Amino acid sequence: MVYGHFDDGAREYVITRPDTPWPWINYLGTEDFFSLVSNAGGGYSFYKDARLRRLTRYRYNDVPMDSNGRLFYIRDGETVWNPGWRPARTDLESYECRHGMGYTRIRSLRDGVSADLLLFVPQGADCEVQRLVLSNASRGRKTLDLFAVTEFCLWNAMDDMTNFQRNLSTGEVEVEEGVVYHRTEYRERRNHFAFYSVNAPVAGFETDREQFTGRYGGFEKPEAVSCRRLPGTLASGWSPIAAFHLKISLEPGESRSLVFLLGYVENPDAEKWSAPGVINKTRAAALRARFDSDSKVEAAFRELSASWCALLSGFSVSSGDERLDRMVNVWNQYQCMTTYNMARSASYFESGIGRGIGFRDTSQDLLGCVHQIPLRARQRLLDVASTQFADGGAYHQYQPLTRQGNRDVGGDFNDDPLWLILGVAGYIKETGDWAILEEPVPFDAEPVPATMFEHLLRSFNHVVRNLGPHRLPLIGHADWNDCLNLNCFSTDPNESFQTAVSRDGRTAESMMIAGMFVLIGEDFTQICRRTGRKEMADEAQARVNEMRSAILAHGWDGGWFLRAYDSFGNKVGSRENTDGQIYVEANAWCAMARVGTEHGYPLKALDAVRDRLATRYGIVILDPPYREYHVELGEVSSYPPGYKENAGVFCHNNPWVMIAECVAGRAGQAFDYYKRICPSYLEGVQELHRTEPYVYSQMVAGKAAPRHGEAKNSWLTGTAAWNFVAVSQWILGVRPEFDGLRIDPSLPPELRNVELTRKFRGCRYSIRIRNSGRTPRERTITVNGKRVGSDVVPPGKEGAEIRVEVEM
Ligand code: GLC
Ligand code: GLC
């Protein structure tokens, strides 16, 4: 079954059936107000923080799933239908949902009535616009009852789902001039409220959920819609909603446009009330006035589209392969921005109440969007660094609203510090802004700020000071693989592996951190050298060399790199093991870092990955899967074989292998891996794949799982950034470096003529590549018509146009 297709010209994914294998969603908003919206119109909204400032309610793990969100019911005679099919699930004569850049449009038709619903969050406004156009395409007059409903969340999403002894008594609303204001807790410590409005007179309203659904009723067949009447109750406790009833009469050929608005408003303390007990609605009125007509909505929509055009104009390719072009030009970059905005908080898999911003996650996410939003990336790096401990370790997560490290999870993930170096190096390579190194940034709990450079130094030294018996890095609680918990020894099913207390851990070592240290250590050395810190650079280089030696002495297993030593000093990821003989991470990192090239190790390791880990749907993280729980390994062995870190295709690490293949000179293999997990190449297997065909998922079930190829956890994953790095910087080969843009493509034979444009440090590069299978030595590069000897092309003056031609 096929559920949709790409519309490249419009930068949209067009969903043509509403019964997708899983809700296929989109994100609205890029500043403070965010919404998730599914192809049925399901989803929820929040302001800045999905947990603490949730505006509308969403019931997770619900059946039927995805039946809450912004709901519109059209009652035409005895038929009741929703433009997005759910929740009534009345058959539609036509249905189409277009997810675009920051907006979603759903169009459907039933019995000669068409609905066209446009949803977006305008720039610079804390609201979601819902514009609904109803048209009469039949030959007779239509008299319709339209109901629009939204259910409020009582702000704190966690509390909202658990603390019923309190919150079933706290709900409060106000209704004024047909606008519903949600004001729970506004009397006490909150100075914010939400509202729902429509730019037309309403025939009725309701604010109490039970009055709308009927007792024991649901949103599939709400009683109020069945009896065509909203009672107009003012909610007092229980579950406040905003519901409107509009009577619409349409002559043949006539249309009616309505603008619904879900808004969020903060009032300064002194201006909370207009009269005792009455909310001051001045700001809400001003917000409504900005979007109270079609022309204003259209202008805001054009502004949003222009801003996305600008964001996507920094990198584009025309390669002759439309599946590649649409991912690179549109969807991969779009997902990178979304991941940057959301971190791992709110998706249809992440409930928005769990995690803050991860230290390592955001440092990697940045790599995918620093070319689009360098200033925001800079600020994020400063925020992240300020949660670092004075010893160079780091809080694993922090909360975006408070910018404080998260104490429940703590620190001790020994890969974390290195990602900061990678993020800052990536930022400098993109922007040339060396001044970031001198920015004052405090360490957690230290009053006097140090410089950003000092943070990088302590990050580097954190590894140097935490080496184990083989002079390889101690793993701490875990490294990038959150589930390789070599010091936990968890036997209590009630404890989380992520927060379980680790033993002192002076034995278990990580070969992934070792590989990272070599590769990222090179960046650090460069940074020292280029800022005149020669001694430090030499010192760092010596440490990197020692790490290479330690890997060669203790990290090679004969056919591939080991993954770790456990806390008894036993090998993990070795042919000596029964299960988990080979893991992908250390092989990819050591190959990227060219460790042991003189012995041919990178190629051998990559061959082993290909032979033992690569599947049709991507590279599994390890093999064979653990069949039993290993207390000395932790969560990795807790998942059933083929899922997640236990031998799933953990997409995040696949691009590391692609990059390593490019480094090793095997362009064809790199592109082959790229296509195996890239969603646009998997459109033919939508039914199996299940998740959205326009974004990466974190995990695809591995070969040991019953439904190999089935994806889960779409959208918020480091996969987005790393695939963009792999495809843009390595396969297409346009790579920011300290001195300029390196143009070093690793194109497979099938990509013969490739044209790229890249904005870089204020210049615009137009790059043409002719690929006729020359050897690297025979390659030629011309810049503005002149042959050059180096493939690093420095930027020119602000605004310069730089033409690069590569013959390869
Ligand atoms: C999740 C986490 C990430 C971790 C990965 C592997 O994606 O967000 O931090 O590295 O899992 O365990
Ligand atoms: C679990 C998941 C892993 C995730 C971690 C953090 O360990 O398997 O992917 O990174 O939780 O929440």
PDB file of C-alpha atoms in Angstrom, residues 247-510:
ATOM      1  CA  LYS A 247     -24.049  27.345  11.735  1.00  0.00           C
ATOM      2  CA  ILE A 248     -23.003  27.620   8.135  1.00  0.00           C
ATOM      3  CA  SER A 249     -25.176  27.889   5.146  1.00  0.00           C
ATOM      4  CA  LEU A 250     -23.617  27.688   1.676  1.00  0.00           C
ATOM      5  CA  GLU A 251     -25.189  28.211  -1.736  1.00  0.00           C
ATOM      6  CA  PRO A 252     -23.831  26.011  -4.555  1.00  0.00           C
ATOM      7  CA  GLY A 253     -20.310  27.166  -5.362  1.00  0.00           C
ATOM      8  CA  GLU A 254     -20.062  29.300  -2.239  1.00  0.00           C
ATOM      9  CA  SER A 255     -17.144  29.144   0.254  1.00  0.00           C
ATOM     10  CA  ARG A 256     -16.750  30.357   3.774  1.00  0.00           C
ATOM     11  CA  SER A 257     -13.417  30.984   5.455  1.00  0.00           C
ATOM     12  CA  LEU A 258     -12.951  30.921   9.220  1.00  0.00           C
ATOM     13  CA  VAL A 259      -9.839  31.664  11.236  1.00  0.00           C
ATOM     14  CA  PHE A 260      -9.508  29.831  14.533  1.00  0.00           C
ATOM     15  CA  LEU A 261      -6.706  30.816  16.842  1.00  0.00           C
ATOM     16  CA  LEU A 262      -5.071  29.010  19.740  1.00  0.00           C
ATOM     17  CA  GLY A 263      -3.087  31.683  21.529  1.00  0.00           C
ATOM     18  CA  TYR A 264      -0.762  31.994  24.507  1.00  0.00           C
ATOM     19  CA  VAL A 265      -0.388  35.216  26.481  1.00  0.00           C
ATOM     20  CA  GLU A 266       1.799  36.356  29.368  1.00  0.00           C
ATOM     21  CA  ASN A 267       0.874  39.404  31.411  1.00  0.00           C
ATOM     22  CA  PRO A 268       3.298  41.242  33.686  1.00  0.00           C
ATOM     23  CA  ASP A 269       2.269  40.758  37.337  1.00  0.00           C
ATOM     24  CA  ALA A 270       1.014  44.296  37.700  1.00  0.00           C
ATOM     25  CA  GLU A 271      -1.211  43.929  34.656  1.00  0.00           C
ATOM     26  CA  LYS A 272      -2.798  40.570  35.320  1.00  0.00           C
ATOM     27  CA  TRP A 273      -6.351  41.790  35.926  1.00  0.00           C
ATOM     28  CA  SER A 274      -8.650  44.282  34.246  1.00  0.00           C
ATOM     29  CA  ALA A 275     -11.127  44.083  37.158  1.00  0.00           C
ATOM     30  CA  PRO A 276     -11.076  41.886  40.256  1.00  0.00           C
ATOM     31  CA  GLY A 277     -11.162  38.305  39.017  1.00  0.00           C
ATOM     32  CA  VAL A 278     -11.266  39.280  35.347  1.00  0.00           C
ATOM     33  CA  ILE A 279      -8.217  38.538  33.182  1.00  0.00           C
ATOM     34  CA  ASN A 280      -6.641  41.476  31.416  1.00  0.00           C
ATOM     35  CA  LYS A 281      -7.232  40.524  27.798  1.00  0.00           C
ATOM     36  CA  THR A 282      -5.545  43.438  26.066  1.00  0.00           C
ATOM     37  CA  ARG A 283      -2.662  41.365  24.762  1.00  0.00           C
ATOM     38  CA  ALA A 284      -4.965  38.569  23.671  1.00  0.00           C
ATOM     39  CA  ALA A 285      -7.077  41.047  21.736  1.00  0.00           C
ATOM     40  CA  ALA A 286      -3.985  42.424  20.024  1.00  0.00           C
ATOM     41  CA  LEU A 287      -2.861  38.917  19.071  1.00  0.00           C
ATOM     42  CA  ARG A 288      -6.312  38.070  17.696  1.00  0.00           C
ATOM     43  CA  ALA A 289      -6.375  41.279  15.692  1.00  0.00           C
ATOM     44  CA  ARG A 290      -3.181  40.254  13.899  1.00  0.00           C
ATOM     45  CA  PHE A 291      -4.880  37.235  12.337  1.00  0.00           C
ATOM     46  CA  ASP A 292      -8.550  38.111  12.119  1.00  0.00           C
ATOM     47  CA  SER A 293      -8.893  38.127   8.346  1.00  0.00           C
ATOM     48  CA  ASP A 294      -7.940  35.971   5.404  1.00  0.00           C
ATOM     49  CA  SER A 295      -5.597  38.570   4.022  1.00  0.00           C
ATOM     50  CA  LYS A 296      -3.705  38.885   7.313  1.00  0.00           C
ATOM     51  CA  VAL A 297      -3.439  35.113   7.559  1.00  0.00           C
ATOM     52  CA  GLU A 298      -2.167  34.891   4.006  1.00  0.00           C
ATOM     53  CA  ALA A 299       0.427  37.589   4.604  1.00  0.00           C
ATOM     54  CA  ALA A 300       1.683  35.758   7.703  1.00  0.00           C
ATOM     55  CA  PHE A 301       1.785  32.539   5.752  1.00  0.00           C
ATOM     56  CA  ARG A 302       3.868  34.137   2.992  1.00  0.00           C
ATOM     57  CA  GLU A 303       6.266  35.484   5.597  1.00  0.00           C
ATOM     58  CA  LEU A 304       6.673  32.008   7.065  1.00  0.00           C
ATOM     59  CA  SER A 305       7.323  30.491   3.641  1.00  0.00           C
ATOM     60  CA  ALA A 306       9.920  33.136   2.869  1.00  0.00           C
ATOM     61  CA  SER A 307      11.742  32.422   6.096  1.00  0.00           C
ATOM     62  CA  TRP A 308      11.929  28.708   5.278  1.00  0.00           C
ATOM     63  CA  CYS A 309      13.141  29.490   1.769  1.00  0.00           C
ATOM     64  CA  ALA A 310      15.932  31.521   3.296  1.00  0.00           C
ATOM     65  CA  LEU A 311      16.802  28.794   5.817  1.00  0.00           C
ATOM     66  CA  LEU A 312      17.026  26.165   3.105  1.00  0.00           C
ATOM     67  CA  SER A 313      18.992  28.276   0.675  1.00  0.00           C
ATOM     68  CA  GLY A 314      22.362  27.670   2.346  1.00  0.00           C
ATOM     69  CA  PHE A 315      22.908  24.287   0.772  1.00  0.00           C
ATOM     70  CA  SER A 316      21.324  22.749  -2.281  1.00  0.00           C
ATOM     71  CA  VAL A 317      22.183  20.083  -4.773  1.00  0.00           C
ATOM     72  CA  SER A 318      21.044  18.937  -8.157  1.00  0.00           C
ATOM     73  CA  SER A 319      22.403  15.458  -8.736  1.00  0.00           C
ATOM     74  CA  GLY A 320      20.068  13.809 -11.206  1.00  0.00           C
ATOM     75  CA  ASP A 321      18.714  11.582  -8.420  1.00  0.00           C
ATOM     76  CA  GLU A 322      15.545  13.191  -7.104  1.00  0.00           C
ATOM     77  CA  ARG A 323      15.472  11.017  -4.005  1.00  0.00           C
ATOM     78  CA  LEU A 324      18.847  12.349  -3.004  1.00  0.00           C
ATOM     79  CA  ASP A 325      18.042  15.951  -3.899  1.00  0.00           C
ATOM     80  CA  ARG A 326      14.808  16.101  -1.936  1.00  0.00           C
ATOM     81  CA  MET A 327      16.426  14.778   1.201  1.00  0.00           C
ATOM     82  CA  VAL A 328      19.457  17.040   1.008  1.00  0.00           C
ATOM     83  CA  ASN A 329      17.630  20.168  -0.107  1.00  0.00           C
ATOM     84  CA  VAL A 330      14.519  19.897   1.993  1.00  0.00           C
ATOM     85  CA  TRP A 331      13.695  17.104   4.363  1.00  0.00           C
ATOM     86  CA  ASN A 332      17.005  16.306   5.989  1.00  0.00           C
ATOM     87  CA  GLN A 333      17.668  19.983   6.666  1.00  0.00           C
ATOM     88  CA  TYR A 334      14.119  20.418   7.925  1.00  0.00           C
ATOM     89  CA  GLN A 335      14.511  17.508  10.316  1.00  0.00           C
ATOM     90  CA  CYS A 336      17.829  18.923  11.518  1.00  0.00           C
ATOM     91  CA  MET A 337      16.137  22.189  12.450  1.00  0.00           C
ATOM     92  CA  THR A 338      13.324  20.362  14.182  1.00  0.00           C
ATOM     93  CA  THR A 339      15.722  18.214  16.162  1.00  0.00           C
ATOM     94  CA  TYR A 340      17.652  21.283  17.159  1.00  0.00           C
ATOM     95  CA  ASN A 341      14.451  22.990  18.355  1.00  0.00           C
ATOM     96  CA  MET A 342      12.944  20.012  20.145  1.00  0.00           C
ATOM     97  CA  ALA A 343      16.052  18.175  21.336  1.00  0.00           C
ATOM     98  CA  ARG A 344      14.560  14.844  22.436  1.00  0.00           C
ATOM     99  CA  SER A 345      11.491  16.287  24.109  1.00  0.00           C
ATOM    100  CA  ALA A 346       8.279  16.162  22.114  1.00  0.00           C
ATOM    101  CA  SER A 347       7.368  13.673  19.399  1.00  0.00           C
ATOM    102  CA  TYR A 348       4.931  10.795  19.050  1.00  0.00           C
ATOM    103  CA  PHE A 349       7.582   8.647  20.763  1.00  0.00           C
ATOM    104  CA  GLU A 350       9.039  11.161  23.190  1.00  0.00           C
ATOM    105  CA  SER A 351       6.209  12.256  25.452  1.00  0.00           C
ATOM    106  CA  GLY A 352       7.554  15.732  26.062  1.00  0.00           C
ATOM    107  CA  ILE A 353       7.633  15.153  29.801  1.00  0.00           C
ATOM    108  CA  GLY A 354      10.831  13.202  30.111  1.00  0.00           C
ATOM    109  CA  ARG A 355      14.095  14.522  28.925  1.00  0.00           C
ATOM    110  CA  GLY A 356      15.695  17.913  28.937  1.00  0.00           C
ATOM    111  CA  ILE A 357      18.340  18.860  26.405  1.00  0.00           C
ATOM    112  CA  GLY A 358      21.108  16.294  26.245  1.00  0.00           C
ATOM    113  CA  PHE A 359      24.693  17.528  26.427  1.00  0.00           C
ATOM    114  CA  ARG A 360      25.885  15.134  23.774  1.00  0.00           C
ATOM    115  CA  ASP A 361      22.661  15.197  21.783  1.00  0.00           C
ATOM    116  CA  THR A 362      22.543  18.922  21.212  1.00  0.00           C
ATOM    117  CA  SER A 363      26.294  19.168  20.576  1.00  0.00           C
ATOM    118  CA  GLN A 364      25.774  16.742  17.697  1.00  0.00           C
ATOM    119  CA  ASP A 365      22.437  18.167  16.514  1.00  0.00           C
ATOM    120  CA  LEU A 366      24.165  21.488  15.969  1.00  0.00           C
ATOM    121  CA  LEU A 367      26.328  19.989  13.265  1.00  0.00           C
ATOM    122  CA  GLY A 368      23.254  19.608  11.078  1.00  0.00           C
ATOM    123  CA  CYS A 369      22.036  23.198  11.279  1.00  0.00           C
ATOM    124  CA  VAL A 370      24.965  25.442  12.149  1.00  0.00           C
ATOM    125  CA  HIS A 371      25.031  26.603   8.509  1.00  0.00           C
ATOM    126  CA  GLN A 372      21.398  27.705   8.858  1.00  0.00           C
ATOM    127  CA  ILE A 373      21.342  29.311  12.280  1.00  0.00           C
ATOM    128  CA  PRO A 374      24.918  30.083  13.355  1.00  0.00           C
ATOM    129  CA  LEU A 375      23.913  32.600  16.004  1.00  0.00           C
ATOM    130  CA  ARG A 376      21.508  30.279  17.716  1.00  0.00           C
ATOM    131  CA  ALA A 377      24.057  27.487  17.542  1.00  0.00           C
ATOM    132  CA  ARG A 378      26.581  29.751  19.222  1.00  0.00           C
ATOM    133  CA  GLN A 379      24.183  30.561  22.041  1.00  0.00           C
ATOM    134  CA  ARG A 380      23.346  26.898  22.494  1.00  0.00           C
ATOM    135  CA  LEU A 381      27.037  26.022  22.796  1.00  0.00           C
ATOM    136  CA  LEU A 382      27.452  28.639  25.499  1.00  0.00           C
ATOM    137  CA  ASP A 383      24.389  27.310  27.342  1.00  0.00           C
ATOM    138  CA  VAL A 384      25.554  23.739  27.128  1.00  0.00           C
ATOM    139  CA  ALA A 385      29.090  24.532  28.228  1.00  0.00           C
ATOM    140  CA  SER A 386      27.772  26.326  31.293  1.00  0.00           C
ATOM    141  CA  THR A 387      26.397  23.022  32.591  1.00  0.00           C
ATOM    142  CA  GLN A 388      29.857  21.500  32.524  1.00  0.00           C
ATOM    143  CA  PHE A 389      31.521  20.577  35.808  1.00  0.00           C
ATOM    144  CA  ALA A 390      34.838  22.138  36.794  1.00  0.00           C
ATOM    145  CA  ASP A 391      36.590  18.790  36.313  1.00  0.00           C
ATOM    146  CA  GLY A 392      35.544  18.713  32.654  1.00  0.00           C
ATOM    147  CA  GLY A 393      32.741  16.189  33.130  1.00  0.00           C
ATOM    148  CA  ALA A 394      29.210  17.322  32.468  1.00  0.00           C
ATOM    149  CA  TYR A 395      25.604  17.110  33.438  1.00  0.00           C
ATOM    150  CA  HIS A 396      24.176  14.698  30.921  1.00  0.00           C
ATOM    151  CA  GLN A 397      21.120  16.916  30.439  1.00  0.00           C
ATOM    152  CA  TYR A 398      19.801  20.329  31.281  1.00  0.00           C
ATOM    153  CA  GLN A 399      16.357  21.969  31.339  1.00  0.00           C
ATOM    154  CA  PRO A 400      15.863  24.612  28.654  1.00  0.00           C
ATOM    155  CA  LEU A 401      13.627  26.875  30.785  1.00  0.00           C
ATOM    156  CA  THR A 402      16.073  27.090  33.681  1.00  0.00           C
ATOM    157  CA  ARG A 403      19.352  26.249  31.892  1.00  0.00           C
ATOM    158  CA  GLN A 404      20.257  24.158  34.916  1.00  0.00           C
ATOM    159  CA  GLY A 405      21.788  20.693  34.798  1.00  0.00           C
ATOM    160  CA  ASN A 406      19.439  17.840  35.560  1.00  0.00           C
ATOM    161  CA  ARG A 407      20.387  16.287  38.883  1.00  0.00           C
ATOM    162  CA  ASP A 408      18.384  13.048  38.551  1.00  0.00           C
ATOM    163  CA  VAL A 409      20.469  11.932  35.625  1.00  0.00           C
ATOM    164  CA  GLY A 410      23.684  13.530  36.877  1.00  0.00           C
ATOM    165  CA  GLY A 411      26.899  13.149  34.923  1.00  0.00           C
ATOM    166  CA  ASP A 412      29.524  10.471  34.472  1.00  0.00           C
ATOM    167  CA  PHE A 413      28.840   9.741  30.800  1.00  0.00           C
ATOM    168  CA  ASN A 414      32.461   9.960  29.780  1.00  0.00           C
ATOM    169  CA  ASP A 415      31.884  10.671  26.095  1.00  0.00           C
ATOM    170  CA  ASP A 416      29.993  13.891  26.872  1.00  0.00           C
ATOM    171  CA  PRO A 417      32.952  16.297  27.140  1.00  0.00           C
ATOM    172  CA  LEU A 418      34.329  15.342  23.739  1.00  0.00           C
ATOM    173  CA  TRP A 419      31.099  16.244  21.946  1.00  0.00           C
ATOM    174  CA  LEU A 420      31.489  19.812  23.165  1.00  0.00           C
ATOM    175  CA  ILE A 421      34.852  20.044  21.405  1.00  0.00           C
ATOM    176  CA  LEU A 422      33.292  18.603  18.266  1.00  0.00           C
ATOM    177  CA  GLY A 423      30.393  21.082  18.415  1.00  0.00           C
ATOM    178  CA  VAL A 424      32.589  24.123  18.979  1.00  0.00           C
ATOM    179  CA  ALA A 425      35.039  23.011  16.276  1.00  0.00           C
ATOM    180  CA  GLY A 426      32.124  22.521  13.880  1.00  0.00           C
ATOM    181  CA  TYR A 427      30.840  25.987  14.721  1.00  0.00           C
ATOM    182  CA  ILE A 428      34.226  27.637  14.120  1.00  0.00           C
ATOM    183  CA  LYS A 429      34.771  25.745  10.883  1.00  0.00           C
ATOM    184  CA  GLU A 430      31.429  26.995   9.625  1.00  0.00           C
ATOM    185  CA  THR A 431      31.638  30.591  10.764  1.00  0.00           C
ATOM    186  CA  GLY A 432      35.307  31.409  11.269  1.00  0.00           C
ATOM    187  CA  ASP A 433      34.220  32.958  14.574  1.00  0.00           C
ATOM    188  CA  TRP A 434      37.274  32.226  16.734  1.00  0.00           C
ATOM    189  CA  ALA A 435      36.041  34.764  19.260  1.00  0.00           C
ATOM    190  CA  ILE A 436      33.699  32.160  20.727  1.00  0.00           C
ATOM    191  CA  LEU A 437      36.766  30.642  22.397  1.00  0.00           C
ATOM    192  CA  GLU A 438      37.234  33.772  24.465  1.00  0.00           C
ATOM    193  CA  GLU A 439      33.589  34.020  25.590  1.00  0.00           C
ATOM    194  CA  PRO A 440      33.234  33.848  29.361  1.00  0.00           C
ATOM    195  CA  VAL A 441      31.320  30.721  30.355  1.00  0.00           C
ATOM    196  CA  PRO A 442      30.961  29.560  33.945  1.00  0.00           C
ATOM    197  CA  PHE A 443      31.361  25.970  35.043  1.00  0.00           C
ATOM    198  CA  ASP A 444      28.425  24.547  36.942  1.00  0.00           C
ATOM    199  CA  ALA A 445      28.378  25.873  40.507  1.00  0.00           C
ATOM    200  CA  GLU A 446      31.415  28.107  39.933  1.00  0.00           C
ATOM    201  CA  PRO A 447      30.798  31.819  40.284  1.00  0.00           C
ATOM    202  CA  VAL A 448      33.739  33.045  38.202  1.00  0.00           C
ATOM    203  CA  PRO A 449      33.425  32.290  34.513  1.00  0.00           C
ATOM    204  CA  ALA A 450      36.265  30.738  32.547  1.00  0.00           C
ATOM    205  CA  THR A 451      36.612  31.003  28.770  1.00  0.00           C
ATOM    206  CA  MET A 452      35.078  28.642  26.265  1.00  0.00           C
ATOM    207  CA  PHE A 453      38.605  27.551  25.403  1.00  0.00           C
ATOM    208  CA  GLU A 454      39.131  26.538  29.028  1.00  0.00           C
ATOM    209  CA  HIS A 455      35.998  24.373  28.723  1.00  0.00           C
ATOM    210  CA  LEU A 456      37.450  22.591  25.724  1.00  0.00           C
ATOM    211  CA  LEU A 457      40.757  22.094  27.479  1.00  0.00           C
ATOM    212  CA  ARG A 458      39.085  20.572  30.513  1.00  0.00           C
ATOM    213  CA  SER A 459      36.946  18.404  28.227  1.00  0.00           C
ATOM    214  CA  PHE A 460      40.059  17.046  26.575  1.00  0.00           C
ATOM    215  CA  ASN A 461      41.819  16.540  29.880  1.00  0.00           C
ATOM    216  CA  HIS A 462      38.820  14.812  31.362  1.00  0.00           C
ATOM    217  CA  VAL A 463      39.568  11.929  29.050  1.00  0.00           C
ATOM    218  CA  VAL A 464      43.318  12.139  29.675  1.00  0.00           C
ATOM    219  CA  ARG A 465      42.774  11.994  33.420  1.00  0.00           C
ATOM    220  CA  ASN A 466      40.342   9.104  33.239  1.00  0.00           C
ATOM    221  CA  LEU A 467      42.223   6.286  31.619  1.00  0.00           C
ATOM    222  CA  GLY A 468      41.907   2.654  32.639  1.00  0.00           C
ATOM    223  CA  PRO A 469      44.231  -0.312  32.922  1.00  0.00           C
ATOM    224  CA  HIS A 470      44.876  -0.457  29.159  1.00  0.00           C
ATOM    225  CA  ARG A 471      45.365   3.328  28.965  1.00  0.00           C
ATOM    226  CA  LEU A 472      42.002   3.461  27.166  1.00  0.00           C
ATOM    227  CA  PRO A 473      39.274   5.871  28.345  1.00  0.00           C
ATOM    228  CA  LEU A 474      37.148   4.833  31.295  1.00  0.00           C
ATOM    229  CA  ILE A 475      33.547   4.561  30.234  1.00  0.00           C
ATOM    230  CA  GLY A 476      31.885   5.941  33.368  1.00  0.00           C
ATOM    231  CA  HIS A 477      28.140   5.371  33.442  1.00  0.00           C
ATOM    232  CA  ALA A 478      28.016   4.844  29.669  1.00  0.00           C
ATOM    233  CA  ASP A 479      29.381   6.398  26.513  1.00  0.00           C
ATOM    234  CA  TRP A 480      27.362   7.344  23.419  1.00  0.00           C
ATOM    235  CA  ASN A 481      25.661   3.984  23.715  1.00  0.00           C
ATOM    236  CA  ASP A 482      23.479   4.786  26.706  1.00  0.00           C
ATOM    237  CA  CYS A 483      22.791   1.116  27.148  1.00  0.00           C
ATOM    238  CA  LEU A 484      26.317  -0.158  27.564  1.00  0.00           C
ATOM    239  CA  ASN A 485      26.259   0.125  31.347  1.00  0.00           C
ATOM    240  CA  LEU A 486      29.436  -1.590  32.404  1.00  0.00           C
ATOM    241  CA  ASN A 487      29.445  -0.330  35.960  1.00  0.00           C
ATOM    242  CA  CYS A 488      25.786  -0.569  36.966  1.00  0.00           C
ATOM    243  CA  PHE A 489      25.175  -4.211  37.794  1.00  0.00           C
ATOM    244  CA  SER A 490      21.500  -3.523  38.003  1.00  0.00           C
ATOM    245  CA  THR A 491      19.317  -6.284  39.394  1.00  0.00           C
ATOM    246  CA  ASP A 492      16.403  -4.169  40.525  1.00  0.00           C
ATOM    247  CA  PRO A 493      13.642  -3.985  37.907  1.00  0.00           C
ATOM    248  CA  ASN A 494      12.340  -0.825  39.554  1.00  0.00           C
ATOM    249  CA  GLU A 495      15.432   1.158  38.820  1.00  0.00           C
ATOM    250  CA  SER A 496      16.178   2.918  35.557  1.00  0.00           C
ATOM    251  CA  PHE A 497      19.375   1.889  33.849  1.00  0.00           C
ATOM    252  CA  GLN A 498      19.963   5.532  33.051  1.00  0.00           C
ATOM    253  CA  THR A 499      19.996   6.647  36.665  1.00  0.00           C
ATOM    254  CA  ALA A 500      21.170   3.470  38.399  1.00  0.00           C
ATOM    255  CA  VAL A 501      24.165   4.179  40.579  1.00  0.00           C
ATOM    256  CA  SER A 502      27.444   3.062  39.048  1.00  0.00           C
ATOM    257  CA  ARG A 503      30.205   1.310  40.922  1.00  0.00           C
ATOM    258  CA  ASP A 504      33.431   3.300  41.183  1.00  0.00           C
ATOM    259  CA  GLY A 505      34.349   2.228  37.651  1.00  0.00           C
ATOM    260  CA  ARG A 506      38.131   2.440  37.409  1.00  0.00           C
ATOM    261  CA  THR A 507      38.333  -0.607  35.140  1.00  0.00           C
ATOM    262  CA  ALA A 508      35.705  -0.597  32.375  1.00  0.00           C
ATOM    263  CA  GLU A 509      37.045   1.124  29.266  1.00  0.00           C
ATOM    264  CA  SER A 510      35.422   2.385  26.095  1.00  0.00           C
TER     265      SER A 510
END
